[in-house]
JSON list of C-alpha atoms in Angstrom, two decimals:
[
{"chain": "A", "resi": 1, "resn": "UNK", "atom": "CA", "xyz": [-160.29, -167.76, -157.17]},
{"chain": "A", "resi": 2, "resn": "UNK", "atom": "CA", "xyz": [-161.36, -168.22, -160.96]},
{"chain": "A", "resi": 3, "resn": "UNK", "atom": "CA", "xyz": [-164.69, -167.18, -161.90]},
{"chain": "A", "resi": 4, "resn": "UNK", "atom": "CA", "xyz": [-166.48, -164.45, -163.44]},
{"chain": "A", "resi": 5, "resn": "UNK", "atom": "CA", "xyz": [-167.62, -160.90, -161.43]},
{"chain": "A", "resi": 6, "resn": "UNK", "atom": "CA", "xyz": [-170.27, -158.68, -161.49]},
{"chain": "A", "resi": 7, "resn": "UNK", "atom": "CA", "xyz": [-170.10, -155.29, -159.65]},
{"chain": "A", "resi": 8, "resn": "UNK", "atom": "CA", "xyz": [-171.97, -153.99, -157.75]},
{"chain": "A", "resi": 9, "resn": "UNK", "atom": "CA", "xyz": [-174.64, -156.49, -156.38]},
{"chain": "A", "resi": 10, "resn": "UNK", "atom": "CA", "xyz": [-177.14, -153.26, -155.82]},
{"chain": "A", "resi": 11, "resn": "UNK", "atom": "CA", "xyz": [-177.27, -150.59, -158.12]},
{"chain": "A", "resi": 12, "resn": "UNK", "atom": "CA", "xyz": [-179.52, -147.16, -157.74]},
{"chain": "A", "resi": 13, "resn": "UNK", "atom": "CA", "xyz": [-179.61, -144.57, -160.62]},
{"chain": "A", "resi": 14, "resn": "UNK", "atom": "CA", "xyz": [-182.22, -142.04, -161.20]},
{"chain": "A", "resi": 15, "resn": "UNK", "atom": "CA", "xyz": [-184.14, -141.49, -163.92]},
{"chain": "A", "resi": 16, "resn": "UNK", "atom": "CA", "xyz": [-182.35, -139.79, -166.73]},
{"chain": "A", "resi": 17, "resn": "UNK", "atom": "CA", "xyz": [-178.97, -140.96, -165.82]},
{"chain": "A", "resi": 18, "resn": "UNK", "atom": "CA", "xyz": [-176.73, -143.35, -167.71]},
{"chain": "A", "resi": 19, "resn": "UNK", "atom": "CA", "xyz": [-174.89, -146.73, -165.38]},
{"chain": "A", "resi": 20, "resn": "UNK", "atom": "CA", "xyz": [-172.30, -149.01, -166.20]},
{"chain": "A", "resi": 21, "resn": "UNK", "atom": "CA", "xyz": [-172.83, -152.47, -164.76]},
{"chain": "A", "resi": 22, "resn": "UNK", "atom": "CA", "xyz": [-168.95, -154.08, -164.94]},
{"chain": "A", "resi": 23, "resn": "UNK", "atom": "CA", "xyz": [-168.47, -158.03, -165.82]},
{"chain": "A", "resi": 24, "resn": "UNK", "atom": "CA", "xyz": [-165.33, -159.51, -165.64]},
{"chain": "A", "resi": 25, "resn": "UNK", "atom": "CA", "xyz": [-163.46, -163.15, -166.10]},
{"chain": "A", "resi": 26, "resn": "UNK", "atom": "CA", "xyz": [-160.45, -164.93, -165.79]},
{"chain": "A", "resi": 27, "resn": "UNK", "atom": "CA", "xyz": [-161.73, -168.09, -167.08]},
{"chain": "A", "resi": 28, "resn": "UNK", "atom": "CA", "xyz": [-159.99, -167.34, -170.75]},
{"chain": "A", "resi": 29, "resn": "UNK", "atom": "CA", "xyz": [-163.40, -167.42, -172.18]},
{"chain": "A", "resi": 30, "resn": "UNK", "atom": "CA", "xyz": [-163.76, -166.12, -176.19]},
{"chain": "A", "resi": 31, "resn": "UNK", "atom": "CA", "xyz": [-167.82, -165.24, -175.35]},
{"chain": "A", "resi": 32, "resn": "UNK", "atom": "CA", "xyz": [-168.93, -163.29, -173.13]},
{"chain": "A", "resi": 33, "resn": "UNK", "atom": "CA", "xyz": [-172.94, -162.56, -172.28]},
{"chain": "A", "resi": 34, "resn": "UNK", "atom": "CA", "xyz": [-175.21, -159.99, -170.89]},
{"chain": "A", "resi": 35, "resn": "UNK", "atom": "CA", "xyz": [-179.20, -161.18, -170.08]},
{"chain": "A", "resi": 36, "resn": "UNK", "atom": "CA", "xyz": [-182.04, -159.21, -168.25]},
{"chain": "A", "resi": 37, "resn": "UNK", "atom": "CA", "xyz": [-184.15, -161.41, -165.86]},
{"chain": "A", "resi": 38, "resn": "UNK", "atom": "CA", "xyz": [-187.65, -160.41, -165.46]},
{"chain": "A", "resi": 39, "resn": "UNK", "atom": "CA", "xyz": [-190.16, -162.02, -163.34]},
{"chain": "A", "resi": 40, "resn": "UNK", "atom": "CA", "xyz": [-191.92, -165.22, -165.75]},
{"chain": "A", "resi": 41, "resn": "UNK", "atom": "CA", "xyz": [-189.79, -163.64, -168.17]},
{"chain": "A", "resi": 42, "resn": "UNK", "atom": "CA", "xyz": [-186.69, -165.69, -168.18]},
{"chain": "A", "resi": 43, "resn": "UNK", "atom": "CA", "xyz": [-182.92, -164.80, -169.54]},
{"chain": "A", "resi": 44, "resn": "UNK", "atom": "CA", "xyz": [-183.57, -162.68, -172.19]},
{"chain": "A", "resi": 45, "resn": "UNK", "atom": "CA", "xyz": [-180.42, -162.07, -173.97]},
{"chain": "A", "resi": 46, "resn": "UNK", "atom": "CA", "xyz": [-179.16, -158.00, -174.41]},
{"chain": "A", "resi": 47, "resn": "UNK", "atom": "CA", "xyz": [-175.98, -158.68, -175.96]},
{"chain": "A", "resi": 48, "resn": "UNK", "atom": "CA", "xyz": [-173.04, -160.90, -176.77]},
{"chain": "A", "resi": 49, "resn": "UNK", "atom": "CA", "xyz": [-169.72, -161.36, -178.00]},
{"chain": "A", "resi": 50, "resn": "UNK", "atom": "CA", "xyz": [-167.40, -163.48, -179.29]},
{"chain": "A", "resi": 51, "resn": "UNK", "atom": "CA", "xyz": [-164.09, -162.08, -179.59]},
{"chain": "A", "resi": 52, "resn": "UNK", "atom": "CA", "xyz": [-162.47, -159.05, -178.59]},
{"chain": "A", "resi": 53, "resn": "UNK", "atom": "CA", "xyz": [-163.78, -155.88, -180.42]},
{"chain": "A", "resi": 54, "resn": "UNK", "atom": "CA", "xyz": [-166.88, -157.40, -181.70]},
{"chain": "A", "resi": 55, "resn": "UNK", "atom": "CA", "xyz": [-170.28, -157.91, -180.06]},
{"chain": "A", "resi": 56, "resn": "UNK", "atom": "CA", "xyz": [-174.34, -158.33, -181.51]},
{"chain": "A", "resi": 57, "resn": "UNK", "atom": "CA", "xyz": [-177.13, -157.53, -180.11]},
{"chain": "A", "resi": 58, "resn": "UNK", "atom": "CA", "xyz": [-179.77, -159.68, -178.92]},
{"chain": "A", "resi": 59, "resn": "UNK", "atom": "CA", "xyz": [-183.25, -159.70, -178.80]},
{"chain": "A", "resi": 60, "resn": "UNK", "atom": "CA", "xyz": [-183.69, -156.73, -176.33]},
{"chain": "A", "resi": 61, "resn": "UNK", "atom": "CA", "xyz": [-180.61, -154.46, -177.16]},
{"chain": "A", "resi": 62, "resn": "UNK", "atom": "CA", "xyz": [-182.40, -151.00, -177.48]},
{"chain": "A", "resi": 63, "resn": "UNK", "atom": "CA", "xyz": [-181.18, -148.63, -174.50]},
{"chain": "A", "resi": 64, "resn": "UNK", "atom": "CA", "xyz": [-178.30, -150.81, -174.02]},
{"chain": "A", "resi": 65, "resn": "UNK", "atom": "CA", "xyz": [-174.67, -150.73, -175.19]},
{"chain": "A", "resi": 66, "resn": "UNK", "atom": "CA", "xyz": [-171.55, -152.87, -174.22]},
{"chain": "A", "resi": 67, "resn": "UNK", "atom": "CA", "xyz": [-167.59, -152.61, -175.45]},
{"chain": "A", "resi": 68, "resn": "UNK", "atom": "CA", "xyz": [-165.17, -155.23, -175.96]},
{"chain": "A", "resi": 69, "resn": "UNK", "atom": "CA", "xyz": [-162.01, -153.96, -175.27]},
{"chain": "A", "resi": 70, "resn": "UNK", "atom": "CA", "xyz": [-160.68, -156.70, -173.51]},
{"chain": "A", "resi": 71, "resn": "UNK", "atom": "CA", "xyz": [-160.97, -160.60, -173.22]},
{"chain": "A", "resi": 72, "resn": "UNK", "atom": "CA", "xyz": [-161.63, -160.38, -169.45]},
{"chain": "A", "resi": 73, "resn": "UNK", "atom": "CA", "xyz": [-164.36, -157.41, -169.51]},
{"chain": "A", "resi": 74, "resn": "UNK", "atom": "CA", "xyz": [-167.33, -156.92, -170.90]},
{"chain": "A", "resi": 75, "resn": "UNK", "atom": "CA", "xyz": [-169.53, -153.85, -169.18]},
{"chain": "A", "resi": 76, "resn": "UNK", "atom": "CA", "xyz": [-172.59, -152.96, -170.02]},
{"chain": "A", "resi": 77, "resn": "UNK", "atom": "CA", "xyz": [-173.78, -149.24, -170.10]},
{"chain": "A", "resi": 78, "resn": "UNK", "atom": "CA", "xyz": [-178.09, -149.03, -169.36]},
{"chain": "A", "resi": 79, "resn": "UNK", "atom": "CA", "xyz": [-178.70, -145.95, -171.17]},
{"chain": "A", "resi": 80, "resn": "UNK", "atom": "CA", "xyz": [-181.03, -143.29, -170.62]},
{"chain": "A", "resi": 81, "resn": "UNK", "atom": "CA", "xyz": [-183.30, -144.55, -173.77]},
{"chain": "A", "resi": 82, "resn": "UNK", "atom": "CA", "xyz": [-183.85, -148.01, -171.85]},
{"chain": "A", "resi": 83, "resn": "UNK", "atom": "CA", "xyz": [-187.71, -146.98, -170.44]},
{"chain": "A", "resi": 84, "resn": "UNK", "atom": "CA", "xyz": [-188.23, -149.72, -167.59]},
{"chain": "A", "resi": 85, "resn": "UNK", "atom": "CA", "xyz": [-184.34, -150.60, -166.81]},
{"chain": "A", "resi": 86, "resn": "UNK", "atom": "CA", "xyz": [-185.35, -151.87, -163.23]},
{"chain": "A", "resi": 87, "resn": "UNK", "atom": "CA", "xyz": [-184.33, -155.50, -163.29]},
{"chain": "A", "resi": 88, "resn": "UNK", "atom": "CA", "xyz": [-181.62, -158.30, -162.65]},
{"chain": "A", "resi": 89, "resn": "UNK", "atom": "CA", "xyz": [-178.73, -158.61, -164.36]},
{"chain": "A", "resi": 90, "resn": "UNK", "atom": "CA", "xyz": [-176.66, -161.36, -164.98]},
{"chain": "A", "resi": 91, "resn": "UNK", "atom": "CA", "xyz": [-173.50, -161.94, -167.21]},
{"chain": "A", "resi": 92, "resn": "UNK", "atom": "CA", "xyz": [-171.87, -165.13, -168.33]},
{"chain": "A", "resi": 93, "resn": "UNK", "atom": "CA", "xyz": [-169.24, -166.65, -170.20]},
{"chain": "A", "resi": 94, "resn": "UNK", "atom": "CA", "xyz": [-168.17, -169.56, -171.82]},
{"chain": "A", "resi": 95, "resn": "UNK", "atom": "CA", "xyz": [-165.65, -171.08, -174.45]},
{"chain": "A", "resi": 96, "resn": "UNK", "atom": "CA", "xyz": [-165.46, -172.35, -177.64]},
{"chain": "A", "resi": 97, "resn": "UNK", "atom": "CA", "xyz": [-167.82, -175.32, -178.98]},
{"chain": "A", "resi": 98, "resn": "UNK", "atom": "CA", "xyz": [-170.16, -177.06, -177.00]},
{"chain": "A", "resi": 99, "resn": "UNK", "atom": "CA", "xyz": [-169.81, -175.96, -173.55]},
{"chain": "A", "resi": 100, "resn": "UNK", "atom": "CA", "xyz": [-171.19, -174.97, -170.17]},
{"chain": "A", "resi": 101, "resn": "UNK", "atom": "CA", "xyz": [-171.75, -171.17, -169.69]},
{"chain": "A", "resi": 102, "resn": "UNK", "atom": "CA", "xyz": [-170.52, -169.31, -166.18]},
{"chain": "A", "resi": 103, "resn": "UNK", "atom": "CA", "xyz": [-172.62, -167.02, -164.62]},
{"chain": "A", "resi": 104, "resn": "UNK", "atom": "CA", "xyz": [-171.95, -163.96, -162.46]},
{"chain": "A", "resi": 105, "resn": "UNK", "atom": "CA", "xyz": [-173.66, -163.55, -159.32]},
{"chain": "A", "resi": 106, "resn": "UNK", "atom": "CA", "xyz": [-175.89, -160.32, -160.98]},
{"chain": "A", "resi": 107, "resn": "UNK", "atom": "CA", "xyz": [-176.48, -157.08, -160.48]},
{"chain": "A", "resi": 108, "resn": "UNK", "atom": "CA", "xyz": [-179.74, -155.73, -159.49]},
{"chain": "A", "resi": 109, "resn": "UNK", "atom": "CA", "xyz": [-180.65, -152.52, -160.61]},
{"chain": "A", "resi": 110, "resn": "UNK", "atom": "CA", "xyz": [-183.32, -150.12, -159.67]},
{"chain": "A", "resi": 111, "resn": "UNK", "atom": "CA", "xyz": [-184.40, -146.94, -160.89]},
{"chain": "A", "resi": 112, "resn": "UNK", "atom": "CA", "xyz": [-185.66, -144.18, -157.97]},
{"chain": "B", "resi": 1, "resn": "UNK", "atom": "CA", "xyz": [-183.06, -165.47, -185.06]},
{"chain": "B", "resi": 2, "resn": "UNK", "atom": "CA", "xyz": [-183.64, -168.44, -182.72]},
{"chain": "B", "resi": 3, "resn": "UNK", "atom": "CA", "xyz": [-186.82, -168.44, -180.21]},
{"chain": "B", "resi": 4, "resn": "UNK", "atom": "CA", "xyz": [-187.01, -171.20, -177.41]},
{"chain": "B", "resi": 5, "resn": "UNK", "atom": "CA", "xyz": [-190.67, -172.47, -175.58]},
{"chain": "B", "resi": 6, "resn": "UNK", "atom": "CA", "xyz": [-190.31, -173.90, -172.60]},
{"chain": "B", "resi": 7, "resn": "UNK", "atom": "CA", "xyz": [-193.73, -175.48, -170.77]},
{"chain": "B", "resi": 8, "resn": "UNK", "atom": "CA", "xyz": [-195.03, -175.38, -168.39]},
{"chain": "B", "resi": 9, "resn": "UNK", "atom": "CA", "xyz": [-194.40, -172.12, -166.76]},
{"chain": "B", "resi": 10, "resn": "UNK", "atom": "CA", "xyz": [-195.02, -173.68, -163.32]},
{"chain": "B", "resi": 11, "resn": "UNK", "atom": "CA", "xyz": [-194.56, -177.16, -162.27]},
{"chain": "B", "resi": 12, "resn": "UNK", "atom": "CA", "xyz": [-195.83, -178.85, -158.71]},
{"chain": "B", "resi": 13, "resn": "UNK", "atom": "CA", "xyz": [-194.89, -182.58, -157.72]},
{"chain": "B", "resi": 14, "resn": "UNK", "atom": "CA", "xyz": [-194.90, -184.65, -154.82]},
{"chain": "B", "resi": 15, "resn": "UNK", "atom": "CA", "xyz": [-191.73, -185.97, -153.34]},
{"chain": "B", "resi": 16, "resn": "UNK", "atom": "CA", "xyz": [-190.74, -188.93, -155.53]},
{"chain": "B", "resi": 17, "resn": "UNK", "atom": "CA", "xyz": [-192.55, -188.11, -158.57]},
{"chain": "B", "resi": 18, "resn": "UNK", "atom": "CA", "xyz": [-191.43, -187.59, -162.00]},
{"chain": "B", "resi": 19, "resn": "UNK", "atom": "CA", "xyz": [-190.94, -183.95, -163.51]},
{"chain": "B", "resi": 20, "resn": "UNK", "atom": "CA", "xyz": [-190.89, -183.09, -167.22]},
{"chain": "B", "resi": 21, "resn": "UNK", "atom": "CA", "xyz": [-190.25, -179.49, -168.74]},
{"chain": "B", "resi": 22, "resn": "UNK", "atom": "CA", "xyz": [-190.13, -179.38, -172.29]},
{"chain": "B", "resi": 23, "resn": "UNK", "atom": "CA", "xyz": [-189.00, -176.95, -174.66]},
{"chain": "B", "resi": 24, "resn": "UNK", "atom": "CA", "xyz": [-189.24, -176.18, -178.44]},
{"chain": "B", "resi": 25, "resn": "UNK", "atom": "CA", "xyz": [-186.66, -174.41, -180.54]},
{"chain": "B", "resi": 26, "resn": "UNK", "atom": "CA", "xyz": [-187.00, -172.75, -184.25]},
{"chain": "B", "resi": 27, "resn": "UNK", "atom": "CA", "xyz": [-183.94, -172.64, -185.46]},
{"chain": "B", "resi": 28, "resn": "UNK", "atom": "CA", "xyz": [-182.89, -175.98, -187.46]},
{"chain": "B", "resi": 29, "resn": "UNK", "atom": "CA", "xyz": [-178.99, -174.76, -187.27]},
{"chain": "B", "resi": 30, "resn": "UNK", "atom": "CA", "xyz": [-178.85, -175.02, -183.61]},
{"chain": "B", "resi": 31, "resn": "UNK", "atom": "CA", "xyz": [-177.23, -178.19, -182.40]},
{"chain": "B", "resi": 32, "resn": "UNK", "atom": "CA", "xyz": [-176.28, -177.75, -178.20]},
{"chain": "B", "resi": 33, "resn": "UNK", "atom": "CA", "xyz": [-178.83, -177.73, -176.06]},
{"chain": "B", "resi": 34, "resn": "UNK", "atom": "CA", "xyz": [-178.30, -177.39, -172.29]},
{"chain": "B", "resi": 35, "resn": "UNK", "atom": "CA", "xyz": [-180.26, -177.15, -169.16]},
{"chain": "B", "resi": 36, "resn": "UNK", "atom": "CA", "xyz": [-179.59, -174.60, -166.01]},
{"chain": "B", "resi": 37, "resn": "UNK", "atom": "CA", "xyz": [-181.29, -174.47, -162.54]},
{"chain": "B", "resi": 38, "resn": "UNK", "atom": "CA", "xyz": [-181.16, -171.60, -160.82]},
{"chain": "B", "resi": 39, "resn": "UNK", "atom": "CA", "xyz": [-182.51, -172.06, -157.44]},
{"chain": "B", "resi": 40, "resn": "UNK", "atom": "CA", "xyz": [-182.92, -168.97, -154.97]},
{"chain": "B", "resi": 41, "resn": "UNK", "atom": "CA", "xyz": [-181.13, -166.23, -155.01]},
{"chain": "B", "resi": 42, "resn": "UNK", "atom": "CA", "xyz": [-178.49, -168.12, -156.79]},
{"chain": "B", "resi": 43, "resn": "UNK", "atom": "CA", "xyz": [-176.75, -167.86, -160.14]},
{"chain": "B", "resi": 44, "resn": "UNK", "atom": "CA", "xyz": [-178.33, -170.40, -162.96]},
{"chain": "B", "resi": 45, "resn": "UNK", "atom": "CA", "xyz": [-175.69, -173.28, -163.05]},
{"chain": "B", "resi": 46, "resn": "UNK", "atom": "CA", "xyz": [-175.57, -176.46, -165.72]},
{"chain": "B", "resi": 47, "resn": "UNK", "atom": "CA", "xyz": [-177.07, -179.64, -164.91]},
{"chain": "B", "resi": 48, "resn": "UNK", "atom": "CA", "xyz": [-177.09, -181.48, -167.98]},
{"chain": "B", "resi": 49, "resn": "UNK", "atom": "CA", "xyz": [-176.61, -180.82, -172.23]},
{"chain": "B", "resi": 50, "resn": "UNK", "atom": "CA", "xyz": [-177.13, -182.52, -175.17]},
{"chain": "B", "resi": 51, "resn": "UNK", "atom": "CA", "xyz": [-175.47, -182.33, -178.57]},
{"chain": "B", "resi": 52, "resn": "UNK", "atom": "CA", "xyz": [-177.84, -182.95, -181.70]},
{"chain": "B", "resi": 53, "resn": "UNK", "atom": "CA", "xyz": [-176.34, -186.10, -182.80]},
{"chain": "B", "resi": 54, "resn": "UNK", "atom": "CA", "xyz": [-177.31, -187.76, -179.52]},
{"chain": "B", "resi": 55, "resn": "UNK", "atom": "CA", "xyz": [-181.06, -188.47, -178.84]},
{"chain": "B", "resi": 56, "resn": "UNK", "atom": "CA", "xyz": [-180.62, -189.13, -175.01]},
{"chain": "B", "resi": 57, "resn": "UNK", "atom": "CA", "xyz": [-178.52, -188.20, -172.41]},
{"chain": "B", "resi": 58, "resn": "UNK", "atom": "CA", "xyz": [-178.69, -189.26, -168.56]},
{"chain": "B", "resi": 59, "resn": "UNK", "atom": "CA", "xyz": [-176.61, -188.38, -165.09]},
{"chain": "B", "resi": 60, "resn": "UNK", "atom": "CA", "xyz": [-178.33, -189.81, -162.50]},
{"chain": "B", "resi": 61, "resn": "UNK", "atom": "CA", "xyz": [-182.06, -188.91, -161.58]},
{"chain": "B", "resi": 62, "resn": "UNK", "atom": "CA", "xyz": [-181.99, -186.36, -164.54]},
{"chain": "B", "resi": 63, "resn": "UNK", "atom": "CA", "xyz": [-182.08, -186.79, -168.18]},
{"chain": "B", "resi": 64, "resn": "UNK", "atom": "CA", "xyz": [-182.44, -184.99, -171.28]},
{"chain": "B", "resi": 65, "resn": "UNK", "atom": "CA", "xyz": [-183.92, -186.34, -174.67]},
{"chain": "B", "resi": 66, "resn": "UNK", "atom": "CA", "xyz": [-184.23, -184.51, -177.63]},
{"chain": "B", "resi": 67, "resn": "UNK", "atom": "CA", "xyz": [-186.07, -184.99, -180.93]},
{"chain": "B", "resi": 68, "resn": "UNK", "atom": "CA", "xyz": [-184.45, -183.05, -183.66]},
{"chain": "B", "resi": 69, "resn": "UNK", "atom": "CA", "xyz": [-187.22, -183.89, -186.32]},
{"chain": "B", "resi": 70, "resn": "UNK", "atom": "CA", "xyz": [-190.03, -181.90, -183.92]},
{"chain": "B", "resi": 71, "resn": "UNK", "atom": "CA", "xyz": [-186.85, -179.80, -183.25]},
{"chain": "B", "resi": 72, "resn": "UNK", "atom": "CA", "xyz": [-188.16, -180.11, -179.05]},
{"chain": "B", "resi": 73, "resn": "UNK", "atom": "CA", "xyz": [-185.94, -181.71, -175.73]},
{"chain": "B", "resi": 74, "resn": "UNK", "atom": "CA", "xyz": [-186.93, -182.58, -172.80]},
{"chain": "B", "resi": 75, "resn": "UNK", "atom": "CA", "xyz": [-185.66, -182.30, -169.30]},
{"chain": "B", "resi": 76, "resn": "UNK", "atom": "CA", "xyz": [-186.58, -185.70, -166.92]},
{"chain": "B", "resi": 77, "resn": "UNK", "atom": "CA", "xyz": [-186.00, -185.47, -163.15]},
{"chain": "B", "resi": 78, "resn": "UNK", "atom": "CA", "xyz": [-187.00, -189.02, -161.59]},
{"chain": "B", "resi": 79, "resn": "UNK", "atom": "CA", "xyz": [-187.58, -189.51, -157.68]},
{"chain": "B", "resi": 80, "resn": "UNK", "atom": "CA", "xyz": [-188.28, -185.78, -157.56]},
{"chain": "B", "resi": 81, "resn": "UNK", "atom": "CA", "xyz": [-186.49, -184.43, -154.12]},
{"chain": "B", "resi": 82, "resn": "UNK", "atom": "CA", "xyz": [-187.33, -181.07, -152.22]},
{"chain": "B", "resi": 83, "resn": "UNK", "atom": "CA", "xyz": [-183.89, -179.66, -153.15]},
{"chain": "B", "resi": 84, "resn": "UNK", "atom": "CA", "xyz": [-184.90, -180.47, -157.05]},
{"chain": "B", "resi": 85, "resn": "UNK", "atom": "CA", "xyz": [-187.13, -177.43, -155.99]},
{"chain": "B", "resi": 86, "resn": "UNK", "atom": "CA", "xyz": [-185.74, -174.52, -158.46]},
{"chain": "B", "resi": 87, "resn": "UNK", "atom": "CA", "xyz": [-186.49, -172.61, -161.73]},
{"chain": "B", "resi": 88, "resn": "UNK", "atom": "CA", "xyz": [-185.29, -174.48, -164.63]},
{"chain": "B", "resi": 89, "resn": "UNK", "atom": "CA", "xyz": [-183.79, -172.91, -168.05]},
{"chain": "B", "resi": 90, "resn": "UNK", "atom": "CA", "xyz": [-183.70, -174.76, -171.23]},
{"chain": "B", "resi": 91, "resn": "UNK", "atom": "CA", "xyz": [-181.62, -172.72, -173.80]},
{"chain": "B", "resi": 92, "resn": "UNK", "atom": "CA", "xyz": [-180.53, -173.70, -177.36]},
{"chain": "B", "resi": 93, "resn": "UNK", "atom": "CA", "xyz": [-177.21, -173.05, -179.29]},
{"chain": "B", "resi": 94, "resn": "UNK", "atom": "CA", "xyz": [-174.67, -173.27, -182.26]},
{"chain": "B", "resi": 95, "resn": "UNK", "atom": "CA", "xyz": [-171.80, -175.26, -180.72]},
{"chain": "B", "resi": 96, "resn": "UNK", "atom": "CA", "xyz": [-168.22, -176.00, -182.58]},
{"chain": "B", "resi": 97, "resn": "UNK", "atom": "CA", "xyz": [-167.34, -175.67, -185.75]},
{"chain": "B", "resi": 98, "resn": "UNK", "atom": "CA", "xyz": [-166.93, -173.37, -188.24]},
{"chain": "B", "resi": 99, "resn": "UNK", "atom": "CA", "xyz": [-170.86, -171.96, -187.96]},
{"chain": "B", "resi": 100, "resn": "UNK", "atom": "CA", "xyz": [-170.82, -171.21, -184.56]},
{"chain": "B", "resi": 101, "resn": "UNK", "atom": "CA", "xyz": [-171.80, -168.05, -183.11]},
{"chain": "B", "resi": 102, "resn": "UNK", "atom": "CA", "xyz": [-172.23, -168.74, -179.63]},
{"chain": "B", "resi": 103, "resn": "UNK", "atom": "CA", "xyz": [-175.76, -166.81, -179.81]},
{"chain": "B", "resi": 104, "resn": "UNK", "atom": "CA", "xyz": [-177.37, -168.34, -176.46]},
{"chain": "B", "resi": 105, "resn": "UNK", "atom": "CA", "xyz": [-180.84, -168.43, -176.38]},
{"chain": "B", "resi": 106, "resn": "UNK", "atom": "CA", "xyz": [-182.82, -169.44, -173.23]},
{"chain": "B", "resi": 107, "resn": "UNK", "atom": "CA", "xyz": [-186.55, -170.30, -172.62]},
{"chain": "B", "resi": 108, "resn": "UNK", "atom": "CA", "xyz": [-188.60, -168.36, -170.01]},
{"chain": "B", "resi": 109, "resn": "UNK", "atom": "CA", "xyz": [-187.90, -170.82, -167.27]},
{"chain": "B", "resi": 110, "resn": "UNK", "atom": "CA", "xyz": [-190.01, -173.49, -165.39]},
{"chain": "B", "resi": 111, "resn": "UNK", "atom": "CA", "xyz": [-190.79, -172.98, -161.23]},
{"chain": "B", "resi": 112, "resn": "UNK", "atom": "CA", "xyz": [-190.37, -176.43, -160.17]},
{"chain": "B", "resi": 113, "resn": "UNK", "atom": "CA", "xyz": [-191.79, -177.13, -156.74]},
{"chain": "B", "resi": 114, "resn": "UNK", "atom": "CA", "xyz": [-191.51, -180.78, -154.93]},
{"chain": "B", "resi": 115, "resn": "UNK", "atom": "CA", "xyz": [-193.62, -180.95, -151.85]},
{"chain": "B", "resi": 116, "resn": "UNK", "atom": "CA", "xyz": [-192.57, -183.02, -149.12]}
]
């Protein structure tokens, strides 16, 4: 089944700890995604790369870091620094040029 | 870097009505310009896009249009349905060519709600 996968669907961390949300694809996609949804806040974009050992940051990047070791993964690591992490997240991916992005089913975290 | 306004926030119709979320982008370089609905507890999918070198686009009951001068697109939905009821995304992009760099950008979504 082709697609791209989030793990877990529910995540718990307490405060102070760091969490690795995992994203993976076997769509052959160059760019991969990570976004934060928010209540009336929309997809607000963490991080993203386009090739393999490369990646920016977005527009809400601090307490967040990512890796791109390989095509197919793309995890994202919610730091200890990230002051209100409790939210959805969803990854995505897509290809070259003008094309449709694939979203992952998300990952809600909470902090307790 | 790019910043996308979508309006309005909230958006109630009656069955068979016309809907229309527009959006506003800032960056002149951007030139793909999809739309996602996410309804539910379900992941955002793609309904429609638009390239800038096209002015309209239609599948159906939904179309897009998109002024590049006012740099703003529109989503249509025509004969509004209650399983049109979802949030909507507009997003803007840099698509092909040499200057991509795939930065995705969405707007802060639109509630859509068609009463029956």
């Amino acid at each position: 089944d082709g697609g791209i996968t989030q793990s877990p669907k529910y995540l718990f961390r307490k405060e102070g700890q760091n969490v690795t949300l995992s994203c993976e694809q076997n769509l052959n996609h160059d760019a991969m995604y990570w976004y934060r949804q928010d209540p009336g806040q929309g997809l607000r974009l963490i991080y993203y790369s386009q090739i393999v050992n490369d990646f920016q940051k977005g527009d809400i990047a601090e307490g967040y870091s990512v890796s791109r070791e390989k095509k197919e993964s793309f995890p994202l690591t919610v730091t200890s620094a990230q002051k209100n992490p409790t939210a959805f997240y969803l990854c995505a991916s897509r290809t070259r040029g003008y094309t449709e992005a694939f979203f992952g089913q998300g990952t809600r975290l909470t902090v307790v | 870097g790019e910043n996308v306004e979508q309006h309005p926030s909230t958006l109630s119709v009656q069955e068979g009505d016309s809907a229309v979320i527009k959006c506003t982008y800032s960056d002149s370089a951007s030139n793909y310009f999809p739309w996602y609905k996410q309804e539910l507890g379900k992941r955002p999918q793609l309904i429609i896009d638009i390239r800038s070198n096209v002015g309209e686009k239609k599948d159906q009951r939904i179309a897009v249009t998109l002024n590049k001068t006012a740099k703003h697109f529109s989503l249509h939905i025509t004969e509004t349905q209650p399983e049109d009821s979802a949030v909507y995304f507009c997003a803007a992009s840099i698509g092909g060519g040499g200057g991509s760099n795939y930065k995705l950008t969405f707007g802060k979504g639109t509630l859509l709600t068609v009463n029956p």
